[in-house]
Tab-separated table of C-alpha atoms in Angstrom:
chain	number	residue	atom	x	y	z
A	1	MET	CA	27.299	151.488	-77.102
A	2	ALA	CA	28.917	150.314	-73.874
A	3	GLY	CA	27.843	152.394	-70.918
A	4	SER	CA	24.726	153.752	-72.647
A	5	PRO	CA	21.598	153.805	-70.507
A	6	PRO	CA	18.997	151.189	-71.385
A	7	ALA	CA	16.341	152.311	-73.825
A	8	VAL	CA	13.032	153.268	-72.272
A	9	PRO	CA	10.299	151.087	-73.816
A	10	ASP	CA	7.751	152.743	-76.089
A	11	ALA	CA	5.000	151.091	-74.041
A	12	CYS	CA	2.430	152.412	-71.624
A	13	GLY	CA	-0.493	151.332	-69.524
A	14	ILE	CA	-3.889	152.842	-70.376
A	15	ASP	CA	-6.826	152.832	-67.985
A	16	PHE	CA	-9.769	154.025	-70.062
A	17	GLY	CA	-12.360	154.431	-67.344
A	18	THR	CA	-16.066	155.103	-67.312
A	19	SER	CA	-15.589	158.263	-65.237
A	20	ASN	CA	-11.832	158.941	-65.280
A	21	SER	CA	-8.860	157.767	-67.318
A	22	THR	CA	-5.135	157.510	-66.598
A	23	ALA	CA	-1.935	156.583	-68.414
A	24	GLY	CA	1.416	155.486	-67.009
A	25	CYS	CA	4.808	154.337	-68.223
A	26	ALA	CA	8.331	153.382	-67.221
A	27	LEU	CA	10.573	156.149	-65.918
A	28	ALA	CA	13.816	156.965	-67.695
A	29	GLY	CA	16.868	156.312	-65.547
A	30	THR	CA	15.031	154.292	-62.893
A	31	PRO	CA	14.823	150.656	-64.046
A	32	GLY	CA	11.690	148.864	-62.934
A	33	GLN	CA	9.924	152.030	-61.828
A	34	VAL	CA	6.763	153.466	-63.367
A	35	ALA	CA	4.649	156.561	-62.838
A	36	LEU	CA	1.347	157.982	-63.926
A	37	LEU	CA	1.487	160.869	-66.375
A	38	ALA	CA	-0.022	164.320	-65.907
A	39	LEU	CA	-2.838	164.510	-68.451
A	40	GLU	CA	-4.586	167.797	-67.639
A	41	GLU	CA	-3.430	170.836	-65.677
A	42	GLY	CA	-0.807	168.790	-63.843
A	43	LYS	CA	-3.392	166.230	-62.698
A	44	LEU	CA	-2.934	162.503	-63.164
A	45	THR	CA	-6.533	161.815	-64.184
A	46	LEU	CA	-8.458	162.924	-67.238
A	47	PRO	CA	-12.236	162.798	-66.728
A	48	SER	CA	-13.704	160.668	-69.516
A	49	VAL	CA	-15.735	163.538	-70.924
A	50	VAL	CA	-15.956	165.158	-74.368
A	51	PHE	CA	-17.704	168.435	-75.230
A	52	PHE	CA	-18.446	169.301	-78.860
A	53	HIS	CA	-18.904	173.046	-79.320
A	54	ALA	CA	-21.861	173.976	-81.510
A	55	GLY	CA	-20.408	177.117	-83.055
A	56	ASP	CA	-17.184	175.675	-84.433
A	57	ALA	CA	-15.252	172.443	-84.752
A	58	HIS	CA	-13.581	172.811	-81.360
A	59	ILE	CA	-13.673	169.785	-79.053
A	60	SER	CA	-12.728	170.005	-75.382
A	61	TYR	CA	-11.884	167.110	-73.096
A	62	GLY	CA	-11.853	166.280	-69.405
A	63	ARG	CA	-12.202	169.091	-66.875
A	64	ALA	CA	-12.178	171.650	-69.667
A	65	ALA	CA	-15.172	169.910	-71.255
A	66	LEU	CA	-17.093	170.005	-67.981
A	67	ALA	CA	-16.175	173.664	-67.447
A	68	ASP	CA	-17.366	174.616	-70.945
A	69	TYR	CA	-20.660	172.822	-70.417
A	70	LEU	CA	-21.264	174.353	-66.987
A	71	ALA	CA	-20.384	177.804	-68.332
A	72	GLY	CA	-23.352	177.515	-70.673
A	73	ASP	CA	-21.467	177.077	-73.949
A	74	GLU	CA	-23.688	175.725	-76.716
A	75	GLY	CA	-22.788	172.187	-77.630
A	76	ARG	CA	-23.028	168.494	-76.805
A	77	LEU	CA	-21.541	166.827	-73.713
A	78	MET	CA	-20.712	163.120	-73.792
A	79	ARG	CA	-19.726	161.110	-70.704
A	80	SER	CA	-19.529	157.446	-69.598
A	81	MET	CA	-18.510	156.455	-73.126
A	82	LYS	CA	-16.969	153.186	-71.942
A	83	SER	CA	-20.481	151.983	-71.095
A	84	LEU	CA	-21.175	151.753	-74.831
A	85	LEU	CA	-18.744	148.830	-75.236
A	86	GLY	CA	-20.570	145.537	-75.462
A	87	THR	CA	-23.923	147.166	-76.271
A	88	ALA	CA	-25.787	147.543	-79.556
A	89	LEU	CA	-25.309	151.327	-79.299
A	90	ILE	CA	-21.615	151.023	-80.172
A	91	ASN	CA	-22.613	150.363	-83.803
A	92	GLU	CA	-24.988	153.329	-83.941
A	93	GLN	CA	-24.415	157.051	-84.194
A	94	THR	CA	-25.491	160.305	-82.613
A	95	GLU	CA	-25.949	163.837	-83.913
A	96	VAL	CA	-23.240	166.337	-83.064
A	97	ALA	CA	-23.265	169.890	-84.431
A	98	GLY	CA	-25.656	168.885	-87.191
A	99	ARG	CA	-23.695	165.876	-88.382
A	100	ALA	CA	-23.834	162.169	-87.654
A	101	LEU	CA	-21.037	160.879	-85.419
A	102	PRO	CA	-20.610	157.100	-85.003
A	103	PHE	CA	-20.129	156.119	-81.376
A	104	ARG	CA	-16.982	154.194	-82.393
A	105	ALA	CA	-15.536	157.447	-83.719
A	106	LEU	CA	-16.441	159.159	-80.454
A	107	LEU	CA	-14.456	156.606	-78.455
A	108	ALA	CA	-11.566	156.868	-80.913
A	109	GLN	CA	-11.458	160.650	-80.493
A	110	PHE	CA	-11.196	160.375	-76.725
A	111	ILE	CA	-8.674	157.507	-76.645
A	112	GLY	CA	-6.618	159.243	-79.332
A	113	GLU	CA	-6.544	162.389	-77.194
A	114	LEU	CA	-5.571	160.310	-74.159
A	115	LYS	CA	-2.658	158.835	-76.157
A	116	ARG	CA	-1.531	162.266	-77.396
A	117	ARG	CA	-1.546	163.726	-73.900
A	118	ALA	CA	0.346	160.760	-72.486
A	119	GLU	CA	3.009	161.067	-75.177
A	120	HIS	CA	3.343	164.803	-74.581
A	121	ALA	CA	3.756	164.287	-70.828
A	122	ALA	CA	6.273	161.465	-71.283
A	123	GLY	CA	8.230	163.197	-74.021
A	124	ARG	CA	8.167	160.129	-76.237
A	125	GLY	CA	5.804	158.192	-78.464
A	126	PHE	CA	3.934	155.037	-77.508
A	127	THR	CA	3.199	152.259	-79.982
A	128	ARG	CA	2.592	149.453	-77.460
A	129	ALA	CA	0.108	149.398	-74.630
A	130	VAL	CA	-1.514	147.279	-71.977
A	131	LEU	CA	-5.144	148.305	-71.784
A	132	GLY	CA	-7.232	147.693	-68.715
A	133	ARG	CA	-10.544	145.927	-69.015
A	134	PRO	CA	-13.231	144.894	-66.534
A	135	VAL	CA	-13.545	141.206	-65.778
A	136	PHE	CA	-16.882	141.376	-67.592
A	137	PHE	CA	-17.796	144.159	-70.000
A	138	VAL	CA	-21.161	142.426	-70.209
A	139	ASP	CA	-22.615	140.058	-67.609
A	140	ALA	CA	-23.558	136.525	-68.697
A	141	ASP	CA	-22.896	137.092	-72.414
A	142	ALA	CA	-19.496	135.774	-73.481
A	143	ALA	CA	-19.960	136.757	-77.132
A	144	ALA	CA	-20.835	140.375	-76.268
A	145	ASP	CA	-17.920	140.484	-73.838
A	146	ARG	CA	-15.471	139.326	-76.528
A	147	GLN	CA	-16.941	141.837	-78.955
A	148	ALA	CA	-16.423	144.648	-76.429
A	149	GLN	CA	-12.714	143.810	-76.084
A	150	ASP	CA	-12.334	143.407	-79.846
A	151	THR	CA	-13.952	146.811	-80.378
A	152	LEU	CA	-11.615	148.456	-77.872
A	153	SER	CA	-8.631	146.770	-79.534
A	154	GLU	CA	-9.727	147.996	-82.976
A	155	ILE	CA	-10.108	151.532	-81.683
A	156	ALA	CA	-6.686	151.424	-79.995
A	157	ARG	CA	-5.075	150.303	-83.265
A	158	ALA	CA	-6.921	153.022	-85.157
A	159	VAL	CA	-5.340	155.716	-82.963
A	160	GLY	CA	-1.808	154.390	-83.403
A	161	PHE	CA	-1.108	151.505	-81.025
A	162	THR	CA	0.399	148.615	-82.971
A	163	ASP	CA	1.032	146.141	-80.136
A	164	ILE	CA	-1.794	145.709	-77.641
A	165	ALA	CA	-2.330	143.510	-74.609
A	166	PHE	CA	-5.152	143.467	-72.082
A	167	GLN	CA	-5.141	143.016	-68.328
A	168	TYR	CA	-8.027	142.696	-65.923
A	169	GLU	CA	-8.295	145.927	-63.973
A	170	PRO	CA	-8.381	144.360	-60.471
A	171	ILE	CA	-5.262	142.329	-61.265
A	172	ALA	CA	-3.503	145.497	-62.393
A	173	ALA	CA	-4.467	147.078	-59.057
A	174	ALA	CA	-2.991	144.028	-57.297
A	175	PHE	CA	0.337	144.630	-59.052
A	176	ASP	CA	0.331	148.181	-57.716
A	177	TYR	CA	-0.385	147.009	-54.153
A	178	GLU	CA	2.351	144.358	-54.411
A	179	MET	CA	4.970	147.113	-54.616
A	180	GLN	CA	4.069	148.118	-51.033
A	181	ILE	CA	4.118	144.803	-49.153
A	182	THR	CA	6.910	143.156	-47.192
A	183	ARG	CA	5.577	139.590	-46.934
A	184	GLU	CA	3.367	137.180	-48.836
A	185	GLU	CA	-0.354	138.007	-48.662
A	186	LEU	CA	-3.559	136.563	-50.040
A	187	VAL	CA	-5.351	139.663	-51.276
A	188	LEU	CA	-8.891	140.291	-52.431
A	189	VAL	CA	-8.906	143.322	-54.735
A	190	VAL	CA	-12.242	145.146	-54.731
A	191	ASP	CA	-12.338	147.581	-57.632
A	192	ILE	CA	-15.573	149.572	-57.824
A	193	GLY	CA	-15.261	151.886	-60.793
A	194	GLY	CA	-17.706	154.044	-62.652
A	195	GLY	CA	-19.244	151.236	-64.680
A	196	THR	CA	-18.294	147.875	-63.179
A	197	SER	CA	-17.371	146.130	-59.938
A	198	ASP	CA	-14.391	143.830	-60.409
A	199	PHE	CA	-12.659	141.442	-58.032
A	200	ALA	CA	-9.496	139.382	-58.012
A	201	LEU	CA	-8.158	136.955	-55.452
A	202	VAL	CA	-4.377	137.079	-55.856
A	203	ARG	CA	-1.368	135.747	-53.969
A	204	LEU	CA	1.204	138.534	-53.774
A	205	ALA	CA	4.755	138.646	-52.459
A	206	PRO	CA	7.772	140.974	-52.739
A	207	GLU	CA	9.863	138.260	-54.392
A	208	ARG	CA	7.261	137.864	-57.152
A	209	VAL	CA	7.461	141.502	-58.267
A	210	GLY	CA	8.732	141.636	-61.829
A	211	MET	CA	7.754	138.082	-62.755
A	212	ALA	CA	6.232	138.011	-66.220
A	213	ASP	CA	4.014	134.966	-65.686
A	214	ARG	CA	1.666	135.327	-62.714
A	215	ARG	CA	-1.044	132.895	-63.752
A	216	ASP	CA	-0.437	130.570	-60.818
A	217	ASP	CA	-0.836	133.463	-58.359
A	218	ILE	CA	-4.285	134.458	-59.629
A	219	LEU	CA	-6.716	132.228	-57.761
A	220	ALA	CA	-9.915	133.741	-59.138
A	221	SER	CA	-11.397	136.821	-60.760
A	222	GLY	CA	-14.944	137.972	-61.232
A	223	GLY	CA	-17.192	140.958	-61.518
A	224	VAL	CA	-20.612	142.401	-62.093
A	225	HIS	CA	-21.767	145.270	-64.290
A	226	ILE	CA	-22.466	147.633	-61.384
A	227	GLY	CA	-20.483	150.786	-60.645
A	228	GLY	CA	-20.580	154.347	-59.465
A	229	THR	CA	-22.769	155.508	-62.335
A	230	ASP	CA	-25.346	152.904	-61.281
A	231	PHE	CA	-25.264	154.352	-57.756
A	232	ASP	CA	-25.876	157.781	-59.325
A	233	LYS	CA	-28.775	156.403	-61.340
A	234	SER	CA	-30.421	154.693	-58.369
A	235	LEU	CA	-30.073	157.769	-56.152
A	236	SER	CA	-31.479	159.967	-58.916
A	237	LEU	CA	-34.476	157.716	-59.571
A	238	ALA	CA	-35.259	157.373	-55.872
A	239	SER	CA	-34.764	160.959	-54.696
A	240	VAL	CA	-34.606	163.389	-57.630
A	241	MET	CA	-36.671	162.187	-60.580
A	242	PRO	CA	-39.874	162.104	-58.442
A	243	LEU	CA	-39.462	165.898	-58.184
A	244	LEU	CA	-39.783	165.967	-61.999
A	245	GLY	CA	-42.826	163.723	-62.098
A	246	LEU	CA	-41.558	160.142	-61.896
A	247	GLY	CA	-44.175	158.065	-60.075
A	248	SER	CA	-46.861	160.752	-60.357
A	249	LEU	CA	-50.214	160.190	-62.052
A	250	LEU	CA	-51.872	161.292	-65.249
A	251	ARG	CA	-55.470	162.535	-65.246
A	252	SER	CA	-56.461	159.095	-66.538
A	253	GLY	CA	-55.169	157.578	-63.307
A	254	LEU	CA	-52.287	155.860	-65.084
A	255	GLN	CA	-48.760	156.342	-63.841
A	256	MET	CA	-46.397	158.710	-65.643
A	257	PRO	CA	-44.292	156.849	-68.295
A	258	SER	CA	-40.831	156.237	-66.857
A	259	ALA	CA	-38.566	155.804	-69.892
A	260	LEU	CA	-37.625	159.478	-70.141
A	261	TYR	CA	-36.657	159.592	-66.455
A	262	PHE	CA	-34.436	156.529	-66.832
A	263	SER	CA	-32.690	158.216	-69.767
A	264	LEU	CA	-32.059	161.353	-67.687
A	265	ALA	CA	-30.768	159.299	-64.752
A	266	THR	CA	-28.290	157.314	-66.895
A	267	TRP	CA	-25.117	159.148	-67.887
A	268	HIS	CA	-24.659	157.761	-71.404
A	269	THR	CA	-28.329	158.163	-72.414
A	270	ILE	CA	-29.025	161.690	-71.119
A	271	ASN	CA	-28.809	163.142	-74.626
A	272	PHE	CA	-31.738	160.936	-75.708
A	273	ALA	CA	-33.980	163.245	-73.655
A	274	TYR	CA	-33.160	166.156	-75.975
A	275	THR	CA	-34.675	164.705	-79.141
A	276	LYS	CA	-37.701	166.247	-80.862
A	277	LYS	CA	-39.690	163.120	-80.039
A	278	ALA	CA	-38.895	163.411	-76.333
A	279	TRP	CA	-39.741	167.128	-76.320
A	280	ALA	CA	-43.115	166.450	-77.933
A	281	GLN	CA	-43.834	163.711	-75.402
A	282	ILE	CA	-43.091	166.050	-72.491
A	283	GLY	CA	-45.520	168.624	-73.920
A	284	GLU	CA	-48.284	166.009	-74.140
A	285	LEU	CA	-47.602	164.718	-70.631
A	286	LEU	CA	-47.675	168.238	-69.217
A	287	LEU	CA	-51.271	168.632	-70.424
A	288	GLU	CA	-52.288	165.290	-68.916
A	289	ALA	CA	-50.383	165.456	-65.607
A	290	GLN	CA	-52.157	165.701	-62.268
A	291	GLU	CA	-49.071	167.466	-60.812
A	292	ARG	CA	-48.229	169.897	-63.593
A	293	ASP	CA	-45.622	171.742	-61.520
A	294	LYS	CA	-43.414	168.656	-61.602
A	295	LEU	CA	-43.731	168.285	-65.371
A	296	ALA	CA	-42.995	172.004	-65.731
A	297	ARG	CA	-39.674	171.377	-63.949
A	298	LEU	CA	-38.958	168.513	-66.333
A	299	GLN	CA	-39.760	170.724	-69.305
A	300	ARG	CA	-37.398	173.460	-68.073
A	301	LEU	CA	-34.640	170.903	-67.485
A	302	VAL	CA	-34.880	169.567	-71.021
A	303	SER	CA	-35.343	172.973	-72.678
A	304	GLU	CA	-32.101	174.135	-71.043
A	305	ARG	CA	-30.349	170.838	-71.854
A	306	ALA	CA	-29.466	170.675	-68.165
A	307	GLY	CA	-29.644	166.894	-67.825
A	308	HIS	CA	-25.896	166.534	-67.354
A	309	TRP	CA	-25.919	169.408	-64.866
A	310	LEU	CA	-28.537	167.592	-62.790
A	311	ALA	CA	-26.592	164.331	-63.020
A	312	MET	CA	-23.529	166.188	-61.723
A	313	GLN	CA	-25.537	167.452	-58.744
A	314	VAL	CA	-26.583	163.887	-57.969
A	315	GLU	CA	-23.006	162.635	-58.346
A	316	GLU	CA	-21.729	165.318	-55.978
A	317	ALA	CA	-24.434	164.367	-53.467
A	318	LYS	CA	-23.358	160.720	-53.723
A	319	ILE	CA	-19.749	161.672	-53.026
A	320	SER	CA	-20.799	163.881	-50.097
A	321	LEU	CA	-22.935	161.108	-48.621
A	322	SER	CA	-19.912	158.812	-48.642
A	323	GLY	CA	-18.331	161.079	-46.026
A	324	ALA	CA	-21.225	162.854	-44.313
A	325	PRO	CA	-24.689	161.891	-42.990
A	326	GLN	CA	-26.502	164.264	-45.325
A	327	ALA	CA	-26.053	166.353	-48.468
A	328	VAL	CA	-27.916	169.306	-49.943
A	329	LEU	CA	-28.945	168.982	-53.579
A	330	ASP	CA	-29.179	172.312	-55.422
A	331	LEU	CA	-32.031	172.371	-57.939
A	332	GLY	CA	-31.919	176.125	-58.537
A	333	ARG	CA	-31.248	175.871	-62.251
A	334	ILE	CA	-34.657	174.299	-62.901
A	335	ASP	CA	-36.593	175.737	-59.938
A	336	PRO	CA	-35.092	178.935	-58.445
A	337	GLY	CA	-34.288	178.552	-54.773
A	338	GLU	CA	-35.252	174.862	-54.714
A	339	THR	CA	-33.062	172.461	-52.714
A	340	ARG	CA	-33.480	168.945	-51.413
A	341	VAL	CA	-31.732	167.464	-48.387
A	342	LEU	CA	-30.651	163.871	-48.944
A	343	GLN	CA	-29.846	161.610	-46.010
A	344	ARG	CA	-27.312	158.780	-45.898
A	345	ALA	CA	-30.274	156.481	-45.208
A	346	ASP	CA	-31.872	157.617	-48.505
A	347	PHE	CA	-28.693	156.729	-50.343
A	348	ASP	CA	-28.342	153.340	-48.620
A	349	ALA	CA	-31.947	152.466	-49.426
A	350	ALA	CA	-31.512	153.472	-53.066
A	351	ILE	CA	-28.408	151.339	-53.647
A	352	GLY	CA	-29.123	148.438	-51.297
A	353	GLY	CA	-29.996	146.045	-54.102
A	354	LEU	CA	-26.878	146.960	-56.084
A	355	VAL	CA	-24.602	146.474	-53.080
A	356	GLY	CA	-26.296	143.132	-52.437
A	357	SER	CA	-25.345	142.035	-55.966
A	358	VAL	CA	-21.734	143.052	-55.323
A	359	GLU	CA	-21.747	141.094	-52.060
A	360	ARG	CA	-23.102	137.978	-53.790
A	361	SER	CA	-20.466	138.251	-56.508
A	362	ILE	CA	-17.671	138.300	-53.909
A	363	THR	CA	-19.217	135.347	-52.061
A	364	GLU	CA	-19.356	133.364	-55.317
A	365	LEU	CA	-15.754	134.269	-56.094
A	366	LEU	CA	-14.513	132.898	-52.766
A	367	ARG	CA	-16.649	129.769	-53.142
A	368	ASP	CA	-15.452	129.072	-56.675
A	369	ALA	CA	-11.834	129.556	-55.576
A	370	GLY	CA	-12.352	127.181	-52.616
A	371	VAL	CA	-10.994	129.822	-50.249
A	372	ALA	CA	-12.464	130.426	-46.797
A	373	ALA	CA	-13.105	134.042	-45.820
A	374	ASP	CA	-10.707	133.680	-42.880
A	375	ALA	CA	-7.852	132.808	-45.267
A	376	VAL	CA	-7.898	136.238	-46.917
A	377	ASP	CA	-5.221	138.476	-45.392
A	378	THR	CA	-6.113	141.813	-47.009
A	379	VAL	CA	-8.936	143.524	-48.852
A	380	PHE	CA	-7.518	146.163	-51.184
A	381	PHE	CA	-10.033	148.807	-52.251
A	382	THR	CA	-9.641	150.855	-55.397
A	383	GLY	CA	-11.970	152.700	-57.759
A	384	GLY	CA	-13.804	155.896	-56.879
A	385	ALA	CA	-17.052	154.175	-55.868
A	386	SER	CA	-15.304	151.784	-53.465
A	387	SER	CA	-15.509	154.465	-50.757
A	388	VAL	CA	-19.307	154.086	-50.434
A	389	PRO	CA	-19.878	153.290	-46.718
A	390	LEU	CA	-22.614	150.681	-47.207
A	391	LEU	CA	-20.442	148.753	-49.642
A	392	ARG	CA	-17.430	148.814	-47.336
A	393	ALA	CA	-19.562	147.689	-44.412
A	394	GLN	CA	-20.920	144.740	-46.392
A	395	VAL	CA	-17.455	143.667	-47.539
A	396	ALA	CA	-16.196	143.941	-43.943
A	397	SER	CA	-19.018	141.681	-42.776
A	398	LEU	CA	-17.989	139.076	-45.374
A	399	LEU	CA	-14.300	139.208	-44.427
A	400	PRO	CA	-14.201	140.352	-40.784
A	401	ARG	CA	-10.618	139.174	-40.143
A	402	ALA	CA	-9.043	140.680	-43.262
A	403	ARG	CA	-7.029	143.868	-43.064
A	404	ARG	CA	-8.601	146.666	-45.119
A	405	VAL	CA	-6.318	148.842	-47.242
A	406	GLU	CA	-7.338	151.742	-49.462
A	407	GLY	CA	-5.234	152.220	-52.556
A	408	ASP	CA	-5.084	155.197	-54.839
A	409	LEU	CA	-8.771	155.168	-55.742
A	410	PHE	CA	-8.187	156.695	-59.170
A	411	GLY	CA	-4.593	155.671	-59.882
A	412	SER	CA	-3.886	152.122	-58.706
A	413	ILE	CA	-5.153	150.479	-61.876
A	414	GLY	CA	-3.222	152.803	-64.186
A	415	THR	CA	-0.019	152.253	-62.182
A	416	GLY	CA	-0.511	148.492	-62.289
A	417	LEU	CA	-1.104	148.568	-66.036
A	418	ALA	CA	2.115	150.534	-66.489
A	419	LEU	CA	3.964	147.887	-64.456
A	420	ASP	CA	2.430	145.166	-66.612
A	421	ALA	CA	3.429	147.040	-69.779
A	422	LEU	CA	7.008	147.206	-68.511
A	423	ARG	CA	7.024	143.449	-67.887
A	424	LYS	CA	5.380	142.508	-71.168
A	425	PHE	CA	7.163	144.914	-73.522
A	426	ALA	CA	10.499	145.812	-71.909
């Protein structure tokens, strides 16, 4: 009908993140404009967390899931589910409330809930979506990388999306930044998320906003499978797990087996430490340990299923150390009154190798693109882990003349995906 407002597309952008997820879409009545949707308690992010309650069939998500777990509710907490994509674990299953749950079904439950919440917030259904993806789900394995995207596509279709496109997450962030600029810029996007570090070298300009085909503007993209959860893991292994016996000796003089500690320090494998086999192993090690007090702490941690709680303490310390020279780690749940002071230098030492890998990946990206460091106008940071001081310092040393801009650390990718959905599906 003449004079009727244009239909709002039934398309959205979905950023399914390792730590946090977002969804965005076009706004009714404002052509060309998009916004992120409130997914939980008025907040624009939904932590990528699921809690299965033991006593009934109730499942909680996001902040509510974390609150239920921390309140001591009986059940199973699952986090960093995106890290399963591209691994052999995605085709396996875990036990939840006495029944077997395939990991694919776990991801489908969370992404389905993300879709439902987005539709509720927008007041309309979504059948089409642009999904974000890291440049590499899996490093140096093209077949596994393709399988990871195919798996995510299958899951998205299973929850009700019929038309699906993918966009590299750093390029989506570039589209968000492009809405702010007033002149052409050569931009290096540095996206350090929960599970991966992704980069894109993109030529942006106000007059290019809205163009559907941007292939000529993307000079290079790359990434490495290192993110904020890896920083958590390294800090935990260096400064926390030794308090539970990592690196200590058995009476035989051999070193304590490390596999259990690596499981506890890695978000998506923490639940492996709660198996009967693991519990039996801890009991045997306690009898053989030279420092039995440390193994007693480990035993209390596992008996209380407090592995995720400890990982949260480490994550909070990491965040604190990104803005302060030291942080106090509370270990009271496994050793009453016990604390540990962590220094920024401890954190830097723990993650130095990881940051070095990120630095090398950026150097290779510039070399492959044939672009000199001095030619880059702006470094645009996004992703929660991009605020780590050592990482920012290393990037600044690589590109000393580039302007440094911080985007919405948790929202730039989702906004860019929504913009891309508007262009692709409008």
